Every structure is written in C-alpha cells, then in structure tokens.
CSV table of N, CA, C and O in Angstrom, one decimal:
chain,number,residue,atom,x,y,z
S,1,UNK,N,9.8,3.8,12.9
S,1,UNK,CA,10.3,5.1,12.7
S,1,UNK,C,9.7,5.7,11.4
S,1,UNK,O,9.7,5.0,10.4
S,2,UNK,N,9.3,6.9,11.4
S,2,UNK,CA,8.7,7.5,10.2
S,2,UNK,C,9.8,7.9,9.2
S,2,UNK,O,11.0,7.8,9.5
S,3,UNK,N,9.4,8.3,8.0
S,3,UNK,CA,10.3,8.6,7.0
S,3,UNK,C,11.3,9.6,7.3
S,3,UNK,O,12.5,9.4,7.1
S,4,UNK,N,10.9,10.7,7.9
S,4,UNK,CA,11.9,11.8,8.2
S,4,UNK,C,12.8,11.4,9.3
S,4,UNK,O,14.0,11.9,9.4
S,5,UNK,N,12.4,10.5,10.2
S,5,UNK,CA,13.3,10.0,11.3
S,5,UNK,C,14.6,9.3,10.7
S,5,UNK,O,15.7,9.6,11.2
S,6,UNK,N,14.4,8.5,9.7
S,6,UNK,CA,15.5,7.9,9.1
S,6,UNK,C,16.5,8.9,8.6
S,6,UNK,O,17.7,8.8,8.8
S,7,UNK,N,16.0,9.8,7.8
S,7,UNK,CA,16.9,10.8,7.2
S,7,UNK,C,17.7,11.6,8.3
S,7,UNK,O,18.9,11.8,8.2
S,8,UNK,N,17.0,12.1,9.3
S,8,UNK,CA,17.6,12.9,10.3
S,8,UNK,C,18.6,12.1,11.1
S,8,UNK,O,19.6,12.5,11.5
S,9,UNK,N,18.3,10.8,11.4
S,9,UNK,CA,19.2,10.0,12.2
S,9,UNK,C,20.5,9.6,11.4
S,9,UNK,O,21.5,9.5,11.9
S,10,UNK,N,20.3,9.3,10.1
S,10,UNK,CA,21.4,8.8,9.3
S,10,UNK,C,22.1,9.9,8.5
S,10,UNK,O,23.3,10.2,8.8
S,11,UNK,N,21.4,10.5,7.6
S,11,UNK,CA,22.1,11.5,6.7
S,11,UNK,C,22.6,12.7,7.5
S,11,UNK,O,23.7,13.1,7.4
S,12,UNK,N,21.7,13.3,8.4
S,12,UNK,CA,22.1,14.5,9.1
S,12,UNK,C,23.2,14.3,10.1
S,12,UNK,O,24.1,15.1,10.2
S,13,UNK,N,23.2,13.1,10.7
S,13,UNK,CA,24.3,12.8,11.7
S,13,UNK,C,25.6,12.6,10.9
S,13,UNK,O,26.7,13.1,11.4
S,14,UNK,N,25.6,12.0,9.7
S,14,UNK,CA,26.8,11.8,8.9
S,14,UNK,C,27.4,13.2,8.5
S,14,UNK,O,28.6,13.5,8.6
S,15,UNK,N,26.5,14.1,8.0
S,15,UNK,CA,26.9,15.4,7.6
S,15,UNK,C,27.5,16.2,8.8
S,15,UNK,O,28.5,16.9,8.6
S,16,UNK,N,26.9,16.1,9.9
S,16,UNK,CA,27.4,16.8,11.1
S,16,UNK,C,28.8,16.3,11.5
S,16,UNK,O,29.7,17.1,11.8
S,17,UNK,N,29.0,15.0,11.5
S,17,UNK,CA,30.3,14.4,11.8
S,17,UNK,C,31.3,14.9,10.8
S,17,UNK,O,32.5,15.2,11.1
S,18,UNK,N,31.0,14.9,9.5
S,18,UNK,CA,32.0,15.3,8.4
S,18,UNK,C,32.3,16.8,8.6
S,18,UNK,O,33.4,17.2,8.3
S,19,UNK,N,31.3,17.6,9.0
S,19,UNK,CA,31.5,19.0,9.1
S,19,UNK,C,32.5,19.3,10.3
S,19,UNK,O,33.4,20.1,10.2
S,20,UNK,N,32.4,18.5,11.3
S,20,UNK,CA,33.4,18.6,12.4
S,20,UNK,C,34.8,18.2,12.0
S,20,UNK,O,35.8,18.7,12.4
S,21,UNK,N,34.9,17.2,11.0
S,21,UNK,CA,36.2,16.8,10.5
S,21,UNK,C,36.9,17.9,9.8
S,21,UNK,O,38.2,17.9,9.8
S,22,UNK,N,36.2,18.8,9.2
S,22,UNK,CA,36.9,19.9,8.4
S,22,UNK,C,37.8,20.7,9.2
S,22,UNK,O,38.9,21.0,8.8
S,23,UNK,N,37.4,21.0,10.4
S,23,UNK,CA,38.2,21.8,11.3
S,23,UNK,C,39.1,21.0,12.2
S,23,UNK,O,39.9,21.6,13.0
S,24,UNK,N,39.1,19.7,12.1
S,24,UNK,CA,40.0,18.9,12.9
S,24,UNK,C,41.4,18.8,12.3
S,24,UNK,O,41.5,18.2,11.2
S,25,UNK,N,42.4,19.3,12.9
S,25,UNK,CA,43.8,19.3,12.3
S,25,UNK,C,44.2,17.9,12.0
S,25,UNK,O,45.0,17.7,11.1
S,26,UNK,N,43.8,16.9,12.8
S,26,UNK,CA,44.2,15.5,12.5
S,26,UNK,C,43.7,15.0,11.2
S,26,UNK,O,44.3,14.0,10.7
S,27,UNK,N,42.7,15.6,10.7
S,27,UNK,CA,42.1,15.1,9.4
S,27,UNK,C,42.8,15.7,8.2
S,27,UNK,O,42.7,15.3,7.1
S,28,UNK,N,43.7,16.8,8.4
S,28,UNK,CA,44.5,17.4,7.4
S,28,UNK,C,43.6,17.8,6.2
S,28,UNK,O,44.0,17.6,5.0
S,29,UNK,N,42.5,18.5,6.5
S,29,UNK,CA,41.7,19.0,5.4
S,29,UNK,C,41.7,20.5,5.1
S,29,UNK,O,41.0,21.0,4.3
S,30,UNK,N,42.7,21.2,5.8
S,30,UNK,CA,42.7,22.7,5.7
S,30,UNK,C,42.7,23.2,4.3
S,30,UNK,O,42.0,24.1,4.0
S,31,UNK,N,43.6,22.6,3.4
S,31,UNK,CA,43.7,23.1,2.1
S,31,UNK,C,42.4,22.7,1.2
S,31,UNK,O,42.3,23.2,0.1
S,32,UNK,N,41.6,21.8,1.7
S,32,UNK,CA,40.4,21.4,1.0
S,32,UNK,C,39.1,21.8,1.7
S,32,UNK,O,38.0,21.4,1.3
S,33,UNK,N,39.3,22.7,2.7
S,33,UNK,CA,38.1,23.1,3.5
S,33,UNK,C,37.0,23.7,2.7
S,33,UNK,O,35.8,23.4,2.9
S,34,UNK,N,37.3,24.6,1.7
S,34,UNK,CA,36.2,25.2,0.9
S,34,UNK,C,35.5,24.1,0.1
S,34,UNK,O,34.2,24.1,0.1
S,35,UNK,N,36.2,23.2,-0.5
S,35,UNK,CA,35.6,22.2,-1.3
S,35,UNK,C,34.7,21.3,-0.4
S,35,UNK,O,33.6,20.8,-0.8
S,36,UNK,N,35.3,21.0,0.8
S,36,UNK,CA,34.6,20.1,1.7
S,36,UNK,C,33.3,20.8,2.2
S,36,UNK,O,32.2,20.1,2.2
S,37,UNK,N,33.3,22.0,2.5
S,37,UNK,CA,32.1,22.8,2.9
S,37,UNK,C,31.1,22.8,1.7
S,37,UNK,O,29.9,22.6,1.9
S,38,UNK,N,31.6,23.0,0.5
S,38,UNK,CA,30.7,23.0,-0.7
S,38,UNK,C,30.0,21.6,-0.8
S,38,UNK,O,28.8,21.5,-1.1
S,39,UNK,N,30.8,20.6,-0.6
S,39,UNK,CA,30.2,19.2,-0.8
S,39,UNK,C,29.2,18.9,0.3
S,39,UNK,O,28.2,18.3,0.1
S,40,UNK,N,29.5,19.4,1.5
S,40,UNK,CA,28.6,19.2,2.6
S,40,UNK,C,27.3,20.0,2.5
S,40,UNK,O,26.2,19.5,2.8
S,41,UNK,N,27.4,21.2,1.8
S,41,UNK,CA,26.2,22.0,1.5
S,41,UNK,C,25.4,21.2,0.5
S,41,UNK,O,24.1,21.1,0.6
S,42,UNK,N,26.0,20.6,-0.5
S,42,UNK,CA,25.3,19.8,-1.5
S,42,UNK,C,24.7,18.6,-0.8
S,42,UNK,O,23.5,18.2,-1.2
S,43,UNK,N,25.4,18.0,0.1
S,43,UNK,CA,24.8,16.8,0.8
S,43,UNK,C,23.6,17.2,1.6
S,43,UNK,O,22.6,16.5,1.7
S,44,UNK,N,23.7,18.4,2.2
S,44,UNK,CA,22.5,18.9,3.0
S,44,UNK,C,21.3,19.1,2.1
S,44,UNK,O,20.2,18.8,2.5
S,45,UNK,N,21.5,19.7,1.0
S,45,UNK,CA,20.4,19.9,0.0
S,45,UNK,C,19.9,18.5,-0.4
S,45,UNK,O,18.6,18.4,-0.6
S,46,UNK,N,20.7,17.6,-0.7
S,46,UNK,CA,20.3,16.2,-1.0
S,46,UNK,C,19.4,15.6,0.1
S,46,UNK,O,18.4,15.0,-0.2
S,47,UNK,N,19.9,15.8,1.3
S,47,UNK,CA,19.2,15.2,2.5
S,47,UNK,C,17.8,15.9,2.6
S,47,UNK,O,16.8,15.3,2.9
S,48,UNK,N,17.8,17.2,2.3
S,48,UNK,CA,16.5,17.9,2.3
S,48,UNK,C,15.5,17.3,1.3
S,48,UNK,O,14.3,17.1,1.6
S,49,UNK,N,16.0,17.1,0.1
S,49,UNK,CA,15.2,16.5,-1.0
S,49,UNK,C,14.7,15.1,-0.6
S,49,UNK,O,13.6,14.7,-0.8
S,50,UNK,N,15.6,14.3,-0.1
S,50,UNK,CA,15.3,12.9,0.4
S,50,UNK,C,14.2,13.0,1.4
S,50,UNK,O,13.2,12.2,1.4
S,51,UNK,N,14.4,13.8,2.4
S,51,UNK,CA,13.4,14.0,3.5
S,51,UNK,C,12.1,14.4,3.0
S,51,UNK,O,11.0,13.9,3.4
S,52,UNK,N,12.0,15.4,2.0
S,52,UNK,CA,10.8,15.8,1.5
S,52,UNK,C,10.1,14.7,0.7
S,52,UNK,O,8.9,14.5,0.8
S,53,UNK,N,10.9,13.9,0.0
S,53,UNK,CA,10.3,12.8,-0.8
S,53,UNK,C,9.7,11.7,0.1
S,53,UNK,O,8.6,11.2,-0.1
S,54,UNK,N,10.4,11.4,1.2
S,54,UNK,CA,10.0,10.4,2.1
S,54,UNK,C,8.7,10.9,2.8
S,54,UNK,O,7.7,10.2,3.0
S,55,UNK,N,8.7,12.2,3.2
S,55,UNK,CA,7.5,12.8,3.8
S,55,UNK,C,6.3,12.7,2.9
S,55,UNK,O,5.2,12.3,3.3
S,56,UNK,N,6.5,12.9,1.6
S,56,UNK,CA,5.4,12.8,0.6
S,56,UNK,C,4.9,11.4,0.5
S,56,UNK,O,3.7,11.1,0.5
S,57,UNK,N,5.9,10.4,0.4
S,57,UNK,CA,5.5,9.0,0.3
S,57,UNK,C,4.7,8.5,1.6
S,57,UNK,O,3.8,7.7,1.5
S,58,UNK,N,5.2,9.0,2.7
S,58,UNK,CA,4.5,8.6,4.0
S,58,UNK,C,3.1,9.2,4.1
S,58,UNK,O,2.2,8.5,4.5
S,59,UNK,N,2.9,10.4,3.6
S,59,UNK,CA,1.7,11.1,3.8
S,59,UNK,C,0.7,11.0,2.6
S,59,UNK,O,-0.5,11.4,2.8
S,60,UNK,N,1.1,10.5,1.5
S,60,UNK,CA,0.2,10.5,0.3
S,60,UNK,C,0.2,9.1,-0.3
S,60,UNK,O,1.2,8.7,-1.0
S,61,UNK,N,-0.9,8.4,-0.1
S,61,UNK,CA,-1.0,7.0,-0.6
S,61,UNK,C,-0.9,6.9,-2.1
S,61,UNK,O,-0.3,6.0,-2.6
S,62,UNK,N,-1.4,7.9,-2.9
S,62,UNK,CA,-1.3,7.8,-4.3
S,62,UNK,C,0.1,8.0,-4.7
S,62,UNK,O,0.6,7.3,-5.6
S,63,UNK,N,0.8,8.9,-4.1
S,63,UNK,CA,2.2,9.1,-4.5
S,63,UNK,C,3.1,7.8,-4.1
S,63,UNK,O,3.9,7.4,-4.9
S,64,UNK,N,2.8,7.2,-3.0
S,64,UNK,CA,3.5,6.0,-2.6
S,64,UNK,C,3.2,4.9,-3.6
S,64,UNK,O,4.1,4.2,-4.0
S,65,UNK,N,2.0,4.7,-4.0
S,65,UNK,CA,1.7,3.7,-5.0
S,65,UNK,C,2.3,3.9,-6.3
S,65,UNK,O,2.8,3.0,-7.0
S,66,UNK,N,2.3,5.2,-6.7
S,66,UNK,CA,2.9,5.6,-8.0
S,66,UNK,C,4.4,5.3,-8.0
S,66,UNK,O,5.0,4.8,-8.9
S,67,UNK,N,5.1,5.6,-6.8
S,67,UNK,CA,6.5,5.4,-6.6
S,67,UNK,C,6.8,3.9,-6.7
S,67,UNK,O,7.7,3.5,-7.4
S,68,UNK,N,5.9,3.1,-6.0
S,68,UNK,CA,6.1,1.6,-6.1
S,68,UNK,C,5.9,1.1,-7.5
S,68,UNK,O,6.7,0.3,-8.0
S,69,UNK,N,5.0,1.6,-8.2
S,69,UNK,CA,4.7,1.2,-9.6
S,69,UNK,C,5.9,1.5,-10.5
S,69,UNK,O,6.4,0.7,-11.3
S,70,UNK,N,6.5,2.8,-10.3
S,70,UNK,CA,7.6,3.2,-11.1
S,70,UNK,C,8.8,2.3,-10.8
S,70,UNK,O,9.6,1.9,-11.7
S,71,UNK,N,9.0,2.0,-9.5
S,71,UNK,CA,10.2,1.1,-9.1
S,71,UNK,C,10.0,-0.3,-9.7
S,71,UNK,O,11.0,-0.9,-10.2
S,72,UNK,N,8.8,-0.8,-9.7
S,72,UNK,CA,8.6,-2.2,-10.3
S,72,UNK,C,8.8,-2.1,-11.8
S,72,UNK,O,9.4,-3.0,-12.4
S,73,UNK,N,8.4,-1.0,-12.5
S,73,UNK,CA,8.6,-0.9,-13.9
S,73,UNK,C,10.1,-0.8,-14.2
S,73,UNK,O,10.6,-1.5,-15.2
S,74,UNK,N,10.9,-0.1,-13.4
S,74,UNK,CA,12.3,0.0,-13.6
S,74,UNK,C,13.0,-1.4,-13.4
S,74,UNK,O,13.9,-1.8,-14.1
S,75,UNK,N,12.5,-2.1,-12.4
S,75,UNK,CA,13.1,-3.4,-12.1
S,75,UNK,C,12.8,-4.3,-13.2
S,75,UNK,O,13.8,-5.0,-13.7
S,76,UNK,N,11.6,-4.3,-13.8
S,76,UNK,CA,11.3,-5.2,-14.9
S,76,UNK,C,12.1,-4.9,-16.1
S,76,UNK,O,12.6,-5.7,-16.9
S,77,UNK,N,12.3,-3.6,-16.4
S,77,UNK,CA,13.1,-3.1,-17.5
S,77,UNK,C,14.5,-3.6,-17.4
S,77,UNK,O,15.1,-4.1,-18.3
S,78,UNK,N,15.1,-3.5,-16.2
S,78,UNK,CA,16.4,-3.9,-15.9
S,78,UNK,C,16.5,-5.4,-16.1
S,78,UNK,O,17.5,-5.9,-16.8
S,79,UNK,N,15.6,-6.1,-15.6
S,79,UNK,CA,15.6,-7.6,-15.8
S,79,UNK,C,15.5,-8.0,-17.2
S,79,UNK,O,16.2,-8.9,-17.7
S,80,UNK,N,14.6,-7.3,-18.0
S,80,UNK,CA,14.5,-7.6,-19.4
S,80,UNK,C,15.8,-7.3,-20.1
S,80,UNK,O,16.1,-8.0,-21.1
S,81,UNK,N,16.4,-6.2,-19.8
S,81,UNK,CA,17.7,-5.9,-20.4
S,81,UNK,C,18.7,-6.9,-20.2
S,81,UNK,O,19.5,-7.3,-21.1
S,82,UNK,N,18.8,-7.4,-18.9
S,82,UNK,CA,19.8,-8.5,-18.6
S,82,UNK,C,19.4,-9.8,-19.3
S,82,UNK,O,20.3,-10.4,-19.9
S,83,UNK,N,18.2,-10.1,-19.4
S,83,UNK,CA,17.8,-11.4,-20.0
S,83,UNK,C,17.9,-11.3,-21.5
S,83,UNK,O,18.2,-12.3,-22.2
S,84,UNK,N,17.8,-10.1,-22.1
S,84,UNK,CA,17.8,-10.0,-23.6
S,84,UNK,C,19.1,-10.4,-24.2
S,84,UNK,O,19.1,-11.0,-25.3
S,85,UNK,N,20.2,-10.3,-23.5
S,85,UNK,CA,21.5,-10.7,-24.0
S,85,UNK,C,21.9,-12.1,-23.5
S,85,UNK,O,23.0,-12.5,-23.8
S,86,UNK,N,21.0,-12.8,-22.9
S,86,UNK,CA,21.4,-14.0,-22.2
S,86,UNK,C,21.5,-15.3,-23.1
S,86,UNK,O,22.5,-16.0,-23.0
S,87,UNK,N,20.6,-15.6,-24.0
S,87,UNK,CA,20.7,-16.9,-24.6
S,87,UNK,C,21.9,-17.0,-25.6
S,87,UNK,O,22.3,-16.0,-26.2
S,88,UNK,N,22.4,-18.2,-25.7
S,88,UNK,CA,23.5,-18.5,-26.6
S,88,UNK,C,22.9,-18.4,-28.0
S,88,UNK,O,21.7,-18.6,-28.2
S,89,UNK,N,23.8,-18.2,-29.0
S,89,UNK,CA,23.3,-18.2,-30.4
S,89,UNK,C,22.7,-19.6,-30.7
S,89,UNK,O,23.2,-20.6,-30.2
S,90,UNK,N,21.6,-19.6,-31.4
S,90,UNK,CA,20.9,-20.8,-31.7
S,90,UNK,C,19.8,-21.2,-30.7
S,90,UNK,O,19.1,-22.1,-30.9
S,91,UNK,N,19.7,-20.4,-29.6
S,91,UNK,CA,18.7,-20.7,-28.6
S,91,UNK,C,17.6,-19.6,-28.8
S,91,UNK,O,17.9,-18.5,-29.1
S,92,UNK,N,16.4,-19.9,-28.5
S,92,UNK,CA,15.3,-19.0,-28.6
S,92,UNK,C,14.9,-18.6,-27.1
S,92,UNK,O,14.8,-19.5,-26.3
S,93,UNK,N,14.7,-17.4,-26.9
S,93,UNK,CA,14.3,-16.9,-25.6
S,93,UNK,C,12.9,-16.3,-25.6
S,93,UNK,O,12.6,-15.5,-26.5
S,94,UNK,N,12.0,-16.8,-24.7
S,94,UNK,CA,10.7,-16.2,-24.6
S,94,UNK,C,10.5,-15.8,-23.2
S,94,UNK,O,10.7,-16.6,-22.3
S,95,UNK,N,10.2,-14.6,-22.9
S,95,UNK,CA,10.0,-14.1,-21.6
S,95,UNK,C,8.7,-13.5,-21.4
S,95,UNK,O,8.1,-12.8,-22.3
S,96,UNK,N,8.0,-13.7,-20.3
S,96,UNK,CA,6.7,-13.2,-19.9
S,96,UNK,C,6.9,-12.5,-18.6
S,96,UNK,O,7.1,-13.3,-17.6
S,97,UNK,N,6.7,-11.2,-18.5
S,97,UNK,CA,6.8,-10.6,-17.2
S,97,UNK,C,5.5,-10.0,-16.8
S,97,UNK,O,4.8,-9.5,-17.6
S,98,UNK,N,5.1,-10.2,-15.6
S,98,UNK,CA,3.8,-9.7,-15.1
S,98,UNK,C,4.0,-9.1,-13.7
S,98,UNK,O,4.7,-9.7,-12.9
S,99,UNK,N,3.3,-8.1,-13.4
S,99,UNK,CA,3.3,-7.5,-12.1
S,99,UNK,C,1.9,-7.7,-11.5
S,99,UNK,O,0.9,-7.4,-12.1
S,100,UNK,N,1.9,-8.2,-10.3
S,100,UNK,CA,0.6,-8.5,-9.6
S,100,UNK,C,0.5,-7.5,-8.5
S,100,UNK,O,1.1,-7.6,-7.5
S,101,UNK,N,-0.3,-6.5,-8.8
S,101,UNK,CA,-0.5,-5.4,-7.8
S,101,UNK,C,-0.9,-5.8,-6.5
S,101,UNK,O,-0.4,-5.4,-5.5
S,102,UNK,N,-1.9,-6.7,-6.4
S,102,UNK,CA,-2.4,-7.1,-5.1
S,102,UNK,C,-1.4,-7.8,-4.3
S,102,UNK,O,-1.3,-7.7,-3.1
S,103,UNK,N,-0.6,-8.6,-4.9
S,103,UNK,CA,0.4,-9.4,-4.2
S,103,UNK,C,1.7,-8.6,-4.0
S,103,UNK,O,2.6,-9.1,-3.3
S,104,UNK,N,1.8,-7.5,-4.6
S,104,UNK,CA,3.1,-6.6,-4.5
S,104,UNK,C,4.3,-7.4,-4.9
S,104,UNK,O,5.3,-7.4,-4.1
S,105,UNK,N,4.2,-8.1,-6.0
S,105,UNK,CA,5.4,-8.9,-6.4
S,105,UNK,C,5.5,-8.9,-7.9
S,105,UNK,O,4.6,-8.7,-8.6
S,106,UNK,N,6.7,-9.2,-8.4
S,106,UNK,CA,6.9,-9.3,-9.8
S,106,UNK,C,7.5,-10.7,-10.1
S,106,UNK,O,8.2,-11.3,-9.3
S,107,UNK,N,7.1,-11.2,-11.3
S,107,UNK,CA,7.6,-12.5,-11.7
S,107,UNK,C,8.1,-12.4,-13.1
S,107,UNK,O,7.6,-11.6,-13.9
S,108,UNK,N,9.2,-13.1,-13.4
S,108,UNK,CA,9.6,-13.2,-14.8
S,108,UNK,C,9.8,-14.7,-15.1
S,108,UNK,O,10.5,-15.4,-14.4
S,109,UNK,N,9.0,-15.1,-16.1
S,109,UNK,CA,9.1,-16.5,-16.5
S,109,UNK,C,9.8,-16.6,-17.8
S,109,UNK,O,9.6,-15.9,-18.7
S,110,UNK,N,10.9,-17.4,-17.8
S,110,UNK,CA,11.7,-17.5,-19.0
S,110,UNK,C,11.7,-18.9,-19.4
S,110,UNK,O,11.9,-19.9,-18.7
S,111,UNK,N,11.5,-19.1,-20.7
S,111,UNK,CA,11.6,-20.4,-21.3
S,111,UNK,C,12.7,-20.4,-22.4
S,111,UNK,O,12.7,-19.5,-23.3
S,112,UNK,N,13.6,-21.3,-22.3
S,112,UNK,CA,14.7,-21.3,-23.3
S,112,UNK,C,14.5,-22.6,-24.1
S,112,UNK,O,14.4,-23.7,-23.5
S,113,UNK,N,14.4,-22.5,-25.4
S,113,UNK,CA,14.3,-23.7,-26.2
S,113,UNK,C,15.6,-23.8,-27.1
S,113,UNK,O,16.2,-22.9,-27.5
S,114,UNK,N,16.0,-25.1,-27.4
S,114,UNK,CA,17.2,-25.3,-28.1
S,114,UNK,C,16.8,-25.9,-29.5
S,114,UNK,O,15.9,-26.6,-29.6
C-alpha cells in the first residue's frame, strides 16, 4: 500500500466514524457538538499534513533519506540522554554511538568500569 493509502484507510475512516457519532443521540454529544466538530476539523487538517508528508517521502528519495537521518539522530539523542543518567556514583560510563548508513542500523556500545 502506498503512503497515502494508509492515511486514507486509517485516519480518514476514523474521522468519518467520529463525525457520524456527533449526530447519534446514543452518544450524548449534543452539548459538545461544536467542540467535537472543531476537533474533527483539526484532525482532518492533521490527516492532510500526514498525507502530504507521506507523499513527499514516497516520491522524493532525498527527502526520505533526510527523514531517516533525522529519525536516527533523534533516536541516538534519546538513547544518550537515557544512558547519561544511568551509572551509579563511582562508576565511569563511556559510550560510543555510530550510525551505519549502508546497513540502516544504529549501535550504541557502552562500557562501564568500576
């Protein structure tokens, strides 16, 4: 399935179901109908942005690779942040993180000395 297919099948179907709920007396949303419609409009705009982003990634190899690079960088930063607070007092922590582009994987090597 292409990028836009996922968004249309998942996001749009959910929004359509929730829109039908607003007018369903069994859902008891009458007093919240305006807020519900505003939220569904915001969800539709978000789905539009997601869909546009997926279309860009599917159709532009440079954008896809840049997106992957940014995600790996954020992953490594999160990992480093978690590891930074890990050693007990009196222990030394040495971490070496490397991203191997060809293998599309990240590794974090940690050595703890006492």
